[in-house]
């Protein structure tokens, strides 16, 4: 049987008698198949076993179609290859954020795209009952080690592994821009209790100091991506409450290098370019008059939070 016939047979079996039940079953299977296809593309690219040309041909697409479809997804899933740098170099969040990101009455909180647990730990320390969902296995291993009191689950924002109405609040720190936002919003609305909240959080580097401006210029050399850190969230969520907190992350020269090395666009660079960028950052740290010879560095950040309520 050729693959077209096989596909038609499977689709008919899954859709059964059709109707809304058939549509639901078919959609679930399509999502799972798409997830598996992305996983295969990821394996082939990571191991450099196939070119985009070959992957496109296997999927019935052009090379450009295949890269357009998957490079964003692959970048979103690249953090695990730099999980230790991520854990060491990325800043946490200021304590004051929790009171704004999570309403006082909330008890059960989902940290979605939890990474290595930078925000998860703060949520647990605030006495909340936390579920942390993270798709990447290597990130999840560190998450479980660094936030042992959180319930850690494999999953994605587009298919959250939790029952309907099971959490009072969802927080997404530095991950919203990686999600398929329409699919994620519908899943978030499903797992929230009525009147539950969603908080979208980012740490933005404060570039008002000469050395932070130079660091930012070096990092922007390798990416054109700009993230919207005050996003509009559509219905069924209500009007946004927005908050900004200025604070300093106490770090070291090695911590700043790891912060740079764990950016997805740096992970994705060809090796020579990646090494060149990290060498330039190292030079800045060693020679800038505000930094040279310092073992401890205070890196200024602005934490931005947008909170919306369901219904
Ligand atoms: C920049 S990290 C942020 C991690 C953590 N929340 C923090 O604040 O440090 C982005 C995380 O989102 C995860 N991620 C990417 N795509 C995702 C998706 N579709 N659903 C859930 N998580 C995703 C990545 O694996 C990564 O751990």
PDB file of N, CA and C in Angstrom, residues 223-266:
ATOM      1  N   UNK A 223      21.125  38.846  15.497  1.00  0.00           N
ATOM      2  CA  UNK A 223      19.679  38.600  15.379  1.00  0.00           C
ATOM      3  C   UNK A 223      18.956  39.865  14.955  1.00  0.00           C
ATOM      4  N   UNK A 224      17.900  39.656  14.164  1.00  0.00           N
ATOM      5  CA  UNK A 224      17.064  40.809  13.809  1.00  0.00           C
ATOM      6  C   UNK A 224      15.746  40.731  14.563  1.00  0.00           C
ATOM      7  N   UNK A 225      15.576  39.656  15.350  1.00  0.00           N
ATOM      8  CA  UNK A 225      14.302  39.433  16.018  1.00  0.00           C
ATOM      9  C   UNK A 225      14.091  40.458  17.137  1.00  0.00           C
ATOM     10  N   UNK A 226      12.903  41.061  17.158  1.00  0.00           N
ATOM     11  CA  UNK A 226      12.531  41.962  18.256  1.00  0.00           C
ATOM     12  C   UNK A 226      11.298  41.368  18.912  1.00  0.00           C
ATOM     13  N   UNK A 227      11.323  41.263  20.236  1.00  0.00           N
ATOM     14  CA  UNK A 227      10.203  40.624  20.941  1.00  0.00           C
ATOM     15  C   UNK A 227       9.267  41.692  21.477  1.00  0.00           C
ATOM     16  N   UNK A 228       7.959  41.484  21.292  1.00  0.00           N
ATOM     17  CA  UNK A 228       6.970  42.403  21.849  1.00  0.00           C
ATOM     18  C   UNK A 228       6.771  42.035  23.321  1.00  0.00           C
ATOM     19  N   UNK A 229       7.267  42.868  24.238  1.00  0.00           N
ATOM     20  CA  UNK A 229       7.202  42.533  25.667  1.00  0.00           C
ATOM     21  C   UNK A 229       6.004  43.194  26.365  1.00  0.00           C
ATOM     22  N   UNK A 230       5.101  43.771  25.561  1.00  0.00           N
ATOM     23  CA  UNK A 230       3.834  44.276  26.130  1.00  0.00           C
ATOM     24  C   UNK A 230       2.712  43.846  25.181  1.00  0.00           C
ATOM     25  N   UNK A 231       2.526  42.522  25.038  1.00  0.00           N
ATOM     26  CA  UNK A 231       1.621  42.020  23.998  1.00  0.00           C
ATOM     27  C   UNK A 231       0.148  42.269  24.318  1.00  0.00           C
ATOM     28  N   UNK A 232      -0.644  42.288  23.248  1.00  0.00           N
ATOM     29  CA  UNK A 232      -2.101  42.370  23.396  1.00  0.00           C
ATOM     30  C   UNK A 232      -2.614  40.933  23.423  1.00  0.00           C
ATOM     31  N   UNK A 233      -3.411  40.606  24.428  1.00  0.00           N
ATOM     32  CA  UNK A 233      -3.958  39.243  24.535  1.00  0.00           C
ATOM     33  C   UNK A 233      -5.454  39.316  24.208  1.00  0.00           C
ATOM     34  N   UNK A 234      -5.896  38.578  23.192  1.00  0.00           N
ATOM     35  CA  UNK A 234      -7.303  38.703  22.766  1.00  0.00           C
ATOM     36  C   UNK A 234      -8.286  37.988  23.695  1.00  0.00           C
ATOM     37  N   UNK A 235      -9.588  38.165  23.429  1.00  0.00           N
ATOM     38  CA  UNK A 235     -10.665  37.467  24.145  1.00  0.00           C
ATOM     39  C   UNK A 235     -10.417  35.961  24.016  1.00  0.00           C
ATOM     40  N   UNK A 236     -10.784  35.156  24.987  1.00  0.00           N
ATOM     41  CA  UNK A 236     -11.662  35.474  26.122  1.00  0.00           C
ATOM     42  C   UNK A 236     -10.970  36.128  27.313  1.00  0.00           C
ATOM     43  N   UNK A 237      -9.764  36.663  27.131  1.00  0.00           N
ATOM     44  CA  UNK A 237      -9.081  37.323  28.241  1.00  0.00           C
ATOM     45  C   UNK A 237      -9.447  38.810  28.234  1.00  0.00           C
ATOM     46  N   UNK A 238      -9.445  39.415  29.436  1.00  0.00           N
ATOM     47  CA  UNK A 238      -9.882  40.806  29.570  1.00  0.00           C
ATOM     48  C   UNK A 238      -8.737  41.796  29.402  1.00  0.00           C
ATOM     49  N   UNK A 239      -8.970  43.029  29.885  1.00  0.00           N
ATOM     50  CA  UNK A 239      -8.013  44.131  29.713  1.00  0.00           C
ATOM     51  C   UNK A 239      -6.718  43.841  30.481  1.00  0.00           C
ATOM     52  N   UNK A 240      -5.569  44.245  29.924  1.00  0.00           N
ATOM     53  CA  UNK A 240      -4.298  43.920  30.591  1.00  0.00           C
ATOM     54  C   UNK A 240      -3.965  44.862  31.752  1.00  0.00           C
ATOM     55  N   UNK A 241      -3.334  44.279  32.784  1.00  0.00           N
ATOM     56  CA  UNK A 241      -2.689  45.105  33.818  1.00  0.00           C
ATOM     57  C   UNK A 241      -1.206  44.963  33.521  1.00  0.00           C
ATOM     58  N   UNK A 242      -0.494  46.092  33.465  1.00  0.00           N
ATOM     59  CA  UNK A 242       0.929  46.006  33.116  1.00  0.00           C
ATOM     60  C   UNK A 242       1.782  46.521  34.269  1.00  0.00           C
ATOM     61  N   UNK A 243       2.940  45.858  34.423  1.00  0.00           N
ATOM     62  CA  UNK A 243       3.826  46.216  35.530  1.00  0.00           C
ATOM     63  C   UNK A 243       5.273  46.170  35.056  1.00  0.00           C
ATOM     64  N   UNK A 244       6.100  47.079  35.591  1.00  0.00           N
ATOM     65  CA  UNK A 244       7.543  47.039  35.284  1.00  0.00           C
ATOM     66  C   UNK A 244       8.317  47.143  36.591  1.00  0.00           C
ATOM     67  N   UNK A 245       9.352  46.338  36.718  1.00  0.00           N
ATOM     68  CA  UNK A 245      10.204  46.407  37.921  1.00  0.00           C
ATOM     69  C   UNK A 245      11.661  46.534  37.479  1.00  0.00           C
ATOM     70  N   UNK A 246      12.352  47.543  38.013  1.00  0.00           N
ATOM     71  CA  UNK A 246      13.795  47.666  37.736  1.00  0.00           C
ATOM     72  C   UNK A 246      14.549  46.952  38.834  1.00  0.00           C
ATOM     73  N   UNK A 247      15.560  46.197  38.455  1.00  0.00           N
ATOM     74  CA  UNK A 247      16.353  45.489  39.464  1.00  0.00           C
ATOM     75  C   UNK A 247      17.706  45.127  38.865  1.00  0.00           C
ATOM     76  N   UNK A 248      18.593  44.602  39.728  1.00  0.00           N
ATOM     77  CA  UNK A 248      19.937  44.223  39.245  1.00  0.00           C
ATOM     78  C   UNK A 248      20.195  42.753  39.516  1.00  0.00           C
ATOM     79  N   UNK A 249      20.709  42.084  38.512  1.00  0.00           N
ATOM     80  CA  UNK A 249      21.087  40.672  38.666  1.00  0.00           C
ATOM     81  C   UNK A 249      22.575  40.649  39.003  1.00  0.00           C
ATOM     82  N   UNK A 250      22.914  40.079  40.173  1.00  0.00           N
ATOM     83  CA  UNK A 250      24.321  39.998  40.576  1.00  0.00           C
ATOM     84  C   UNK A 250      24.948  38.809  39.853  1.00  0.00           C
ATOM     85  N   UNK A 251      25.935  39.100  39.010  1.00  0.00           N
ATOM     86  CA  UNK A 251      26.514  38.017  38.224  1.00  0.00           C
ATOM     87  C   UNK A 251      28.036  38.170  38.147  1.00  0.00           C
ATOM     88  N   UNK A 252      28.660  37.433  37.235  1.00  0.00           N
ATOM     89  CA  UNK A 252      30.117  37.436  37.089  1.00  0.00           C
ATOM     90  C   UNK A 252      30.415  37.522  35.588  1.00  0.00           C
ATOM     91  N   UNK A 253      31.685  37.747  35.202  1.00  0.00           N
ATOM     92  CA  UNK A 253      31.992  37.717  33.761  1.00  0.00           C
ATOM     93  C   UNK A 253      31.584  36.380  33.125  1.00  0.00           C
ATOM     94  N   UNK A 254      31.824  35.266  33.837  1.00  0.00           N
ATOM     95  CA  UNK A 254      31.449  33.953  33.272  1.00  0.00           C
ATOM     96  C   UNK A 254      29.932  33.851  33.144  1.00  0.00           C
ATOM     97  N   UNK A 255      29.205  34.436  34.083  1.00  0.00           N
ATOM     98  CA  UNK A 255      27.739  34.424  34.040  1.00  0.00           C
ATOM     99  C   UNK A 255      27.244  35.193  32.821  1.00  0.00           C
ATOM    100  N   UNK A 256      27.876  36.342  32.524  1.00  0.00           N
ATOM    101  CA  UNK A 256      27.443  37.127  31.356  1.00  0.00           C
ATOM    102  C   UNK A 256      27.736  36.356  30.065  1.00  0.00           C
ATOM    103  N   UNK A 257      28.887  35.694  30.018  1.00  0.00           N
ATOM    104  CA  UNK A 257      29.195  34.884  28.824  1.00  0.00           C
ATOM    105  C   UNK A 257      28.153  33.780  28.636  1.00  0.00           C
ATOM    106  N   UNK A 258      27.743  33.136  29.742  1.00  0.00           N
ATOM    107  CA  UNK A 258      26.724  32.082  29.641  1.00  0.00           C
ATOM    108  C   UNK A 258      25.358  32.653  29.273  1.00  0.00           C
ATOM    109  N   UNK A 259      25.077  33.868  29.747  1.00  0.00           N
ATOM    110  CA  UNK A 259      23.797  34.507  29.383  1.00  0.00           C
ATOM    111  C   UNK A 259      23.747  34.695  27.864  1.00  0.00           C
ATOM    112  N   UNK A 260      24.894  35.107  27.290  1.00  0.00           N
ATOM    113  CA  UNK A 260      24.946  35.307  25.835  1.00  0.00           C
ATOM    114  C   UNK A 260      24.897  33.945  25.127  1.00  0.00           C
ATOM    115  N   UNK A 261      25.700  32.992  25.619  1.00  0.00           N
ATOM    116  CA  UNK A 261      25.803  31.679  24.947  1.00  0.00           C
ATOM    117  C   UNK A 261      24.478  30.924  24.950  1.00  0.00           C
ATOM    118  N   UNK A 262      23.574  31.242  25.901  1.00  0.00           N
ATOM    119  CA  UNK A 262      22.320  30.483  25.990  1.00  0.00           C
ATOM    120  C   UNK A 262      21.170  31.147  25.227  1.00  0.00           C
ATOM    121  N   UNK A 263      21.455  32.236  24.474  1.00  0.00           N
ATOM    122  CA  UNK A 263      20.392  32.797  23.607  1.00  0.00           C
ATOM    123  C   UNK A 263      20.190  31.843  22.436  1.00  0.00           C
ATOM    124  N   UNK A 264      18.941  31.654  22.038  1.00  0.00           N
ATOM    125  CA  UNK A 264      18.672  30.681  20.968  1.00  0.00           C
ATOM    126  C   UNK A 264      19.383  31.072  19.674  1.00  0.00           C
ATOM    127  N   UNK A 265      19.459  32.398  19.395  1.00  0.00           N
ATOM    128  CA  UNK A 265      20.083  32.798  18.131  1.00  0.00           C
ATOM    129  C   UNK A 265      21.594  32.619  18.186  1.00  0.00           C
ATOM    130  N   UNK A 266      22.173  32.580  19.372  1.00  0.00           N
ATOM    131  CA  UNK A 266      23.620  32.314  19.486  1.00  0.00           C
ATOM    132  C   UNK A 266      23.859  30.806  19.363  1.00  0.00           C
TER     133      UNK A 266
END
